[in-house]
Amino acid sequence: MSLFAAVMTGKGTAAISTIQVFGGTADALISKIFKAVGSEPVEFRPGTISLGTICENNETIDQVTIGCEDSDCFAINCHGNPLIVSGIMQLLGRHGVTLLTAEQLLAKILLSREPNDTIAVEAKLAQLKAKTIQGTKIIANQVKGGLSERLKQWRDDIDTKSLEEISGQIDKILTDSLTAKLIITGCSVAIAGPPNTGKSTLLNCLAGRQKAIVTDIRGTTRDWVSAQCQIGPLSAELIDTAGLDEGLLAGTEHDIEKATQQKTAEVMERANLILVVLDSSQSASQVDAALPGTTTDKRVVTVLNKSDLPTVLNANQLPRALQDAVRISAKFGTGVEELRGKVQQVLGVADFDLQSTVCFTERQEDLLRELRRAKSRQQAASTLTELLNGKLAV
Ligand SMILES: Nc1nc2c(ncn2[C@@H]2O[C@H](COP(=O)(O)OP(=O)(O)OP(=O)(O)O)[C@@H](O)[C@H]2O)c(=O)[nH]1
Ligand SMILES: [Mg+2]
């Protein structure tokens, strides 16, 4: 059996780094490159840790501890200088070990330990990258219960169950998966609107730090600025954009302004949600067709900012698509909690049950769609087996 290794700890300088070696003859290789302290030859047993040195041609590369997890799986804990780590990896490479990324190696180890539970392996890998604790819980719930349980039920009852009933349940799973994905992988929220309405002030307020420049000069923000923040179960990337101006979008102005306006349009296109920030102390004339929500079917929340100043603009003066508005003062922080709640509500995460059955990988989604299209019970059974026990491309 081939041998594999990967650096399991993060990149950069650290006190300690861990290199994992995995494969059928890992114990023989470790015996070759590791010299234990003392005169006794070391015996590797699962659960033991040995102190010694990694050597090549009697030359020490580093003092390390070696943890034996199993006869085919060892953790070399070396000093964290990246040069030392790379020296040990190169040595392993010279011994014919295939060098992998941490994720690739973890996938190999998990698949060898749980060859018949593909969803459990996918869950462990996906949990490494989940952006919120709630996201890790949604994934964990698919292993004991959730998706695994549902698929097993369908497989066990396939001779009696109607394929239409399965299709209906798949539709619900796919819809819930879209919401779960926002919680698991994060979402992007564009802050857009006319110039000088307080977009950058709102970004700073939601992010809890002064990330974007705020002035009373129209057109302060040119290139977009982003900041990460937590909104309920969401890890949101907030993107502050340059003030939208229909005249500029028409392309009559300077190149920089044109590029700025185009960039804003691109950011809005990619976002999961757009906060349209308007200045409630100014008239409705600030609202023009360049505003999102009036022209697209994106999810939008209207923010009537500067509520601390006398009100000139009310929600009922806005186009219908923008009337669902929250009044805030970004400068003083009033109404911002309500805005956070509105964002969660519009993105569908406010009452999302973390126990919902969802899929969380592209493989699962593709196979669920295939299952929905199944023309016979036999075809459905084979797709279910693939979903539960299929091979992962690693
Ligand atoms: N009274 C009051 N002033 C605010 C509020 N929010 C922002 N401002 C002020 O409005 C002005 C513009 O704020 P910015 O946050 O720079 O506005 P912007 O929308 O990012 O402006 P551009 O980048 O030019 O499009 C600044 O003087 C802010 O202090 C608010 O809630 N109340
Ligand atoms: Mg700005």
PDB file of C-alpha atoms in Angstrom, residues 179-383:
ATOM      1  CA  THR A 179     -30.756  28.330   3.461  1.00  0.00           C
ATOM      2  CA  ALA A 180     -28.425  25.918   5.273  1.00  0.00           C
ATOM      3  CA  LYS A 181     -25.686  26.772   2.769  1.00  0.00           C
ATOM      4  CA  LEU A 182     -25.844  30.440   3.775  1.00  0.00           C
ATOM      5  CA  ILE A 183     -25.282  29.417   7.417  1.00  0.00           C
ATOM      6  CA  ILE A 184     -22.582  26.847   6.601  1.00  0.00           C
ATOM      7  CA  THR A 185     -20.522  28.720   4.009  1.00  0.00           C
ATOM      8  CA  GLY A 186     -21.368  32.350   4.842  1.00  0.00           C
ATOM      9  CA  CYS A 187     -23.184  34.982   2.828  1.00  0.00           C
ATOM     10  CA  SER A 188     -22.382  38.266   1.180  1.00  0.00           C
ATOM     11  CA  VAL A 189     -24.352  41.416   1.859  1.00  0.00           C
ATOM     12  CA  ALA A 190     -23.850  44.408  -0.443  1.00  0.00           C
ATOM     13  CA  ILE A 191     -24.493  47.864   0.986  1.00  0.00           C
ATOM     14  CA  ALA A 192     -25.682  50.038  -1.869  1.00  0.00           C
ATOM     15  CA  GLY A 193     -27.603  53.228  -2.482  1.00  0.00           C
ATOM     16  CA  PRO A 194     -27.233  56.844  -3.574  1.00  0.00           C
ATOM     17  CA  PRO A 195     -24.136  58.846  -2.541  1.00  0.00           C
ATOM     18  CA  ASN A 196     -23.804  60.184   1.018  1.00  0.00           C
ATOM     19  CA  THR A 197     -26.685  58.215   2.560  1.00  0.00           C
ATOM     20  CA  GLY A 198     -24.492  56.600   5.241  1.00  0.00           C
ATOM     21  CA  LYS A 199     -23.463  53.300   3.606  1.00  0.00           C
ATOM     22  CA  SER A 200     -19.919  53.386   4.951  1.00  0.00           C
ATOM     23  CA  THR A 201     -21.180  54.476   8.382  1.00  0.00           C
ATOM     24  CA  LEU A 202     -23.490  51.436   8.356  1.00  0.00           C
ATOM     25  CA  LEU A 203     -20.665  49.074   7.369  1.00  0.00           C
ATOM     26  CA  ASN A 204     -18.559  50.377  10.260  1.00  0.00           C
ATOM     27  CA  CYS A 205     -21.502  50.095  12.647  1.00  0.00           C
ATOM     28  CA  LEU A 206     -22.323  46.470  11.696  1.00  0.00           C
ATOM     29  CA  ALA A 207     -18.657  45.441  11.618  1.00  0.00           C
ATOM     30  CA  GLY A 208     -17.994  47.112  14.979  1.00  0.00           C
ATOM     31  CA  ARG A 209     -14.882  48.910  13.723  1.00  0.00           C
ATOM     32  CA  GLN A 210     -13.872  51.802  11.492  1.00  0.00           C
ATOM     33  CA  LYS A 211     -13.188  49.892   8.274  1.00  0.00           C
ATOM     34  CA  ALA A 212     -14.515  52.348   5.676  1.00  0.00           C
ATOM     35  CA  ILE A 213     -13.822  56.066   5.365  1.00  0.00           C
ATOM     36  CA  VAL A 214     -16.769  58.290   6.289  1.00  0.00           C
ATOM     37  CA  THR A 215     -17.009  61.963   5.229  1.00  0.00           C
ATOM     38  CA  ASP A 216     -19.803  64.341   4.311  1.00  0.00           C
ATOM     39  CA  ILE A 217     -18.437  64.576   0.745  1.00  0.00           C
ATOM     40  CA  ARG A 218     -20.561  62.778  -1.863  1.00  0.00           C
ATOM     41  CA  GLY A 219     -18.643  59.996  -3.599  1.00  0.00           C
ATOM     42  CA  THR A 220     -16.226  59.272  -0.729  1.00  0.00           C
ATOM     43  CA  THR A 221     -16.242  55.525  -1.342  1.00  0.00           C
ATOM     44  CA  ARG A 222     -14.880  54.579  -4.742  1.00  0.00           C
ATOM     45  CA  ASP A 223     -13.429  51.090  -4.616  1.00  0.00           C
ATOM     46  CA  TRP A 224     -15.462  48.656  -2.544  1.00  0.00           C
ATOM     47  CA  VAL A 225     -14.523  47.903   1.055  1.00  0.00           C
ATOM     48  CA  SER A 226     -15.454  44.693   2.849  1.00  0.00           C
ATOM     49  CA  ALA A 227     -15.696  43.575   6.461  1.00  0.00           C
ATOM     50  CA  GLN A 228     -16.740  40.358   8.143  1.00  0.00           C
ATOM     51  CA  CYS A 229     -19.466  40.311  10.771  1.00  0.00           C
ATOM     52  CA  GLN A 230     -21.771  37.899  12.542  1.00  0.00           C
ATOM     53  CA  ILE A 231     -25.520  38.378  12.089  1.00  0.00           C
ATOM     54  CA  GLY A 232     -27.330  35.704  14.137  1.00  0.00           C
ATOM     55  CA  PRO A 233     -26.257  32.331  12.678  1.00  0.00           C
ATOM     56  CA  LEU A 234     -24.717  34.003   9.616  1.00  0.00           C
ATOM     57  CA  SER A 235     -21.125  34.875   8.956  1.00  0.00           C
ATOM     58  CA  ALA A 236     -21.671  37.800   6.616  1.00  0.00           C
ATOM     59  CA  GLU A 237     -19.201  39.518   4.338  1.00  0.00           C
ATOM     60  CA  LEU A 238     -20.419  43.105   4.196  1.00  0.00           C
ATOM     61  CA  ILE A 239     -19.423  44.971   1.072  1.00  0.00           C
ATOM     62  CA  ASP A 240     -19.641  48.730   1.058  1.00  0.00           C
ATOM     63  CA  THR A 241     -19.997  50.114  -2.455  1.00  0.00           C
ATOM     64  CA  ALA A 242     -19.652  53.466  -4.174  1.00  0.00           C
ATOM     65  CA  GLY A 243     -22.837  55.560  -4.192  1.00  0.00           C
ATOM     66  CA  LEU A 244     -25.078  54.681  -7.123  1.00  0.00           C
ATOM     67  CA  ASP A 245     -25.828  57.483  -9.520  1.00  0.00           C
ATOM     68  CA  GLU A 246     -27.970  56.897 -12.558  1.00  0.00           C
ATOM     69  CA  GLY A 247     -26.220  59.644 -14.555  1.00  0.00           C
ATOM     70  CA  LEU A 248     -22.867  57.972 -13.990  1.00  0.00           C
ATOM     71  CA  LEU A 249     -24.238  54.540 -14.856  1.00  0.00           C
ATOM     72  CA  ALA A 250     -25.361  55.982 -18.190  1.00  0.00           C
ATOM     73  CA  GLY A 251     -21.666  56.241 -18.991  1.00  0.00           C
ATOM     74  CA  THR A 252     -21.338  59.938 -19.642  1.00  0.00           C
ATOM     75  CA  GLU A 253     -18.720  60.646 -16.995  1.00  0.00           C
ATOM     76  CA  HIS A 254     -15.009  60.020 -16.417  1.00  0.00           C
ATOM     77  CA  ASP A 255     -13.508  56.546 -16.709  1.00  0.00           C
ATOM     78  CA  ILE A 256     -12.826  56.168 -12.950  1.00  0.00           C
ATOM     79  CA  GLU A 257     -16.440  56.922 -12.112  1.00  0.00           C
ATOM     80  CA  LYS A 258     -17.654  54.600 -14.824  1.00  0.00           C
ATOM     81  CA  ALA A 259     -15.446  51.767 -13.520  1.00  0.00           C
ATOM     82  CA  THR A 260     -16.613  52.507  -9.965  1.00  0.00           C
ATOM     83  CA  GLN A 261     -20.262  52.268 -10.944  1.00  0.00           C
ATOM     84  CA  GLN A 262     -19.653  49.050 -12.871  1.00  0.00           C
ATOM     85  CA  LYS A 263     -17.850  47.535  -9.887  1.00  0.00           C
ATOM     86  CA  THR A 264     -20.805  48.419  -7.651  1.00  0.00           C
ATOM     87  CA  ALA A 265     -23.178  46.711 -10.092  1.00  0.00           C
ATOM     88  CA  GLU A 266     -20.974  43.571 -10.097  1.00  0.00           C
ATOM     89  CA  VAL A 267     -20.805  43.417  -6.287  1.00  0.00           C
ATOM     90  CA  MET A 268     -24.599  43.700  -6.095  1.00  0.00           C
ATOM     91  CA  GLU A 269     -25.009  40.942  -8.670  1.00  0.00           C
ATOM     92  CA  ARG A 270     -22.879  38.520  -6.634  1.00  0.00           C
ATOM     93  CA  ALA A 271     -24.427  39.355  -3.252  1.00  0.00           C
ATOM     94  CA  ASN A 272     -26.967  37.137  -1.488  1.00  0.00           C
ATOM     95  CA  LEU A 273     -28.683  40.238  -0.130  1.00  0.00           C
ATOM     96  CA  ILE A 274     -28.579  43.966  -0.857  1.00  0.00           C
ATOM     97  CA  LEU A 275     -29.106  46.623   1.793  1.00  0.00           C
ATOM     98  CA  VAL A 276     -30.406  49.682  -0.073  1.00  0.00           C
ATOM     99  CA  VAL A 277     -29.428  52.603   2.134  1.00  0.00           C
ATOM    100  CA  LEU A 278     -31.443  55.801   1.709  1.00  0.00           C
ATOM    101  CA  ASP A 279     -31.238  59.092   3.587  1.00  0.00           C
ATOM    102  CA  SER A 280     -34.591  59.625   5.312  1.00  0.00           C
ATOM    103  CA  SER A 281     -33.786  63.306   5.840  1.00  0.00           C
ATOM    104  CA  GLN A 282     -33.742  63.851   2.057  1.00  0.00           C
ATOM    105  CA  SER A 283     -36.560  63.757  -0.497  1.00  0.00           C
ATOM    106  CA  ALA A 284     -37.631  60.784  -2.621  1.00  0.00           C
ATOM    107  CA  SER A 285     -35.756  62.268  -5.588  1.00  0.00           C
ATOM    108  CA  GLN A 286     -32.645  60.355  -4.389  1.00  0.00           C
ATOM    109  CA  VAL A 287     -34.399  57.131  -5.500  1.00  0.00           C
ATOM    110  CA  ASP A 288     -33.801  56.393  -9.149  1.00  0.00           C
ATOM    111  CA  ALA A 289     -33.818  53.401 -11.445  1.00  0.00           C
ATOM    112  CA  ALA A 290     -30.171  52.651 -10.713  1.00  0.00           C
ATOM    113  CA  LEU A 291     -31.258  51.305  -7.341  1.00  0.00           C
ATOM    114  CA  PRO A 292     -31.394  47.551  -6.868  1.00  0.00           C
ATOM    115  CA  GLY A 293     -34.764  46.153  -5.980  1.00  0.00           C
ATOM    116  CA  THR A 294     -36.449  48.447  -8.436  1.00  0.00           C
ATOM    117  CA  THR A 295     -34.858  46.610 -11.351  1.00  0.00           C
ATOM    118  CA  THR A 296     -33.806  43.142 -10.141  1.00  0.00           C
ATOM    119  CA  ASP A 297     -35.387  40.234  -8.297  1.00  0.00           C
ATOM    120  CA  LYS A 298     -32.565  40.107  -5.711  1.00  0.00           C
ATOM    121  CA  ARG A 299     -33.362  39.882  -2.037  1.00  0.00           C
ATOM    122  CA  VAL A 300     -33.373  43.448  -0.756  1.00  0.00           C
ATOM    123  CA  VAL A 301     -33.818  45.237   2.565  1.00  0.00           C
ATOM    124  CA  THR A 302     -34.386  48.995   2.460  1.00  0.00           C
ATOM    125  CA  VAL A 303     -32.606  50.948   5.162  1.00  0.00           C
ATOM    126  CA  LEU A 304     -33.969  54.408   5.901  1.00  0.00           C
ATOM    127  CA  ASN A 305     -30.917  55.939   7.555  1.00  0.00           C
ATOM    128  CA  LYS A 306     -30.375  59.132   9.560  1.00  0.00           C
ATOM    129  CA  SER A 307     -33.520  58.590  11.651  1.00  0.00           C
ATOM    130  CA  ASP A 308     -32.016  61.010  14.179  1.00  0.00           C
ATOM    131  CA  LEU A 309     -32.693  63.878  11.718  1.00  0.00           C
ATOM    132  CA  PRO A 310     -36.178  65.224  10.818  1.00  0.00           C
ATOM    133  CA  THR A 311     -37.955  62.773   8.503  1.00  0.00           C
ATOM    134  CA  VAL A 312     -38.574  63.823   4.917  1.00  0.00           C
ATOM    135  CA  LEU A 313     -38.735  60.392   3.240  1.00  0.00           C
ATOM    136  CA  ASN A 314     -41.197  57.683   4.328  1.00  0.00           C
ATOM    137  CA  ALA A 315     -41.352  54.079   3.140  1.00  0.00           C
ATOM    138  CA  ASN A 316     -44.739  54.622   1.446  1.00  0.00           C
ATOM    139  CA  GLN A 317     -43.133  57.125  -0.964  1.00  0.00           C
ATOM    140  CA  LEU A 318     -40.841  54.386  -2.274  1.00  0.00           C
ATOM    141  CA  PRO A 319     -41.386  51.966  -5.163  1.00  0.00           C
ATOM    142  CA  ARG A 320     -43.284  48.893  -3.962  1.00  0.00           C
ATOM    143  CA  ALA A 321     -40.176  46.653  -4.045  1.00  0.00           C
ATOM    144  CA  LEU A 322     -38.417  48.952  -1.560  1.00  0.00           C
ATOM    145  CA  GLN A 323     -41.267  49.561   0.872  1.00  0.00           C
ATOM    146  CA  ASP A 324     -40.232  46.860   3.358  1.00  0.00           C
ATOM    147  CA  ALA A 325     -37.928  49.237   5.190  1.00  0.00           C
ATOM    148  CA  VAL A 326     -36.110  49.478   8.525  1.00  0.00           C
ATOM    149  CA  ARG A 327     -35.474  52.898  10.061  1.00  0.00           C
ATOM    150  CA  ILE A 328     -32.062  53.295  11.635  1.00  0.00           C
ATOM    151  CA  SER A 329     -29.445  55.809  12.602  1.00  0.00           C
ATOM    152  CA  ALA A 330     -26.124  54.226  11.632  1.00  0.00           C
ATOM    153  CA  LYS A 331     -24.348  57.122  13.303  1.00  0.00           C
ATOM    154  CA  PHE A 332     -25.930  56.447  16.708  1.00  0.00           C
ATOM    155  CA  GLY A 333     -26.636  52.722  16.338  1.00  0.00           C
ATOM    156  CA  THR A 334     -30.431  53.025  16.762  1.00  0.00           C
ATOM    157  CA  GLY A 335     -32.553  50.442  14.919  1.00  0.00           C
ATOM    158  CA  VAL A 336     -29.497  48.355  14.016  1.00  0.00           C
ATOM    159  CA  GLU A 337     -30.660  45.338  16.058  1.00  0.00           C
ATOM    160  CA  GLU A 338     -33.952  45.422  14.171  1.00  0.00           C
ATOM    161  CA  LEU A 339     -31.995  45.568  10.919  1.00  0.00           C
ATOM    162  CA  ARG A 340     -29.981  42.482  11.937  1.00  0.00           C
ATOM    163  CA  GLY A 341     -33.261  40.663  12.596  1.00  0.00           C
ATOM    164  CA  LYS A 342     -34.649  41.751   9.227  1.00  0.00           C
ATOM    165  CA  VAL A 343     -31.569  40.459   7.396  1.00  0.00           C
ATOM    166  CA  GLN A 344     -32.015  37.032   9.023  1.00  0.00           C
ATOM    167  CA  GLN A 345     -35.726  37.042   8.236  1.00  0.00           C
ATOM    168  CA  VAL A 346     -35.272  37.953   4.565  1.00  0.00           C
ATOM    169  CA  LEU A 347     -32.517  35.353   4.109  1.00  0.00           C
ATOM    170  CA  GLY A 348     -34.775  32.744   5.740  1.00  0.00           C
ATOM    171  CA  VAL A 349     -32.385  31.894   8.575  1.00  0.00           C
ATOM    172  CA  ALA A 350     -34.330  33.546  11.425  1.00  0.00           C
ATOM    173  CA  ASP A 351     -36.427  30.446  12.256  1.00  0.00           C
ATOM    174  CA  PHE A 352     -34.295  27.889  10.461  1.00  0.00           C
ATOM    175  CA  ASP A 353     -34.312  24.603  12.357  1.00  0.00           C
ATOM    176  CA  LEU A 354     -30.721  23.347  12.629  1.00  0.00           C
ATOM    177  CA  GLN A 355     -32.154  19.801  12.713  1.00  0.00           C
ATOM    178  CA  SER A 356     -33.626  20.183   9.198  1.00  0.00           C
ATOM    179  CA  THR A 357     -32.659  17.521   6.697  1.00  0.00           C
ATOM    180  CA  VAL A 358     -30.312  19.111   4.153  1.00  0.00           C
ATOM    181  CA  CYS A 359     -27.540  18.203   1.771  1.00  0.00           C
ATOM    182  CA  PHE A 360     -24.208  19.988   2.190  1.00  0.00           C
ATOM    183  CA  THR A 361     -21.946  18.894  -0.680  1.00  0.00           C
ATOM    184  CA  GLU A 362     -22.191  19.197  -4.456  1.00  0.00           C
ATOM    185  CA  ARG A 363     -22.009  15.390  -4.737  1.00  0.00           C
ATOM    186  CA  GLN A 364     -25.044  14.976  -2.494  1.00  0.00           C
ATOM    187  CA  GLU A 365     -26.975  17.686  -4.332  1.00  0.00           C
ATOM    188  CA  ASP A 366     -26.229  16.201  -7.775  1.00  0.00           C
ATOM    189  CA  LEU A 367     -27.255  12.717  -6.618  1.00  0.00           C
ATOM    190  CA  LEU A 368     -30.442  13.992  -4.974  1.00  0.00           C
ATOM    191  CA  ARG A 369     -31.378  15.631  -8.285  1.00  0.00           C
ATOM    192  CA  GLU A 370     -30.592  12.356 -10.047  1.00  0.00           C
ATOM    193  CA  LEU A 371     -32.775  10.498  -7.540  1.00  0.00           C
ATOM    194  CA  ARG A 372     -35.631  12.910  -8.201  1.00  0.00           C
ATOM    195  CA  ARG A 373     -35.381  12.076 -11.911  1.00  0.00           C
ATOM    196  CA  ALA A 374     -35.315   8.277 -11.299  1.00  0.00           C
ATOM    197  CA  LYS A 375     -37.717   6.437 -13.609  1.00  0.00           C
ATOM    198  CA  SER A 376     -37.758   3.117 -11.757  1.00  0.00           C
ATOM    199  CA  ARG A 377     -37.379   1.771  -8.228  1.00  0.00           C
ATOM    200  CA  GLN A 378     -34.228  -0.042  -9.327  1.00  0.00           C
ATOM    201  CA  GLN A 379     -32.664   3.181 -10.588  1.00  0.00           C
ATOM    202  CA  ALA A 380     -33.654   4.982  -7.364  1.00  0.00           C
ATOM    203  CA  ALA A 381     -32.138   2.190  -5.233  1.00  0.00           C
ATOM    204  CA  SER A 382     -28.842   2.401  -7.074  1.00  0.00           C
ATOM    205  CA  THR A 383     -28.688   6.214  -6.643  1.00  0.00           C
TER     206      THR A 383
END
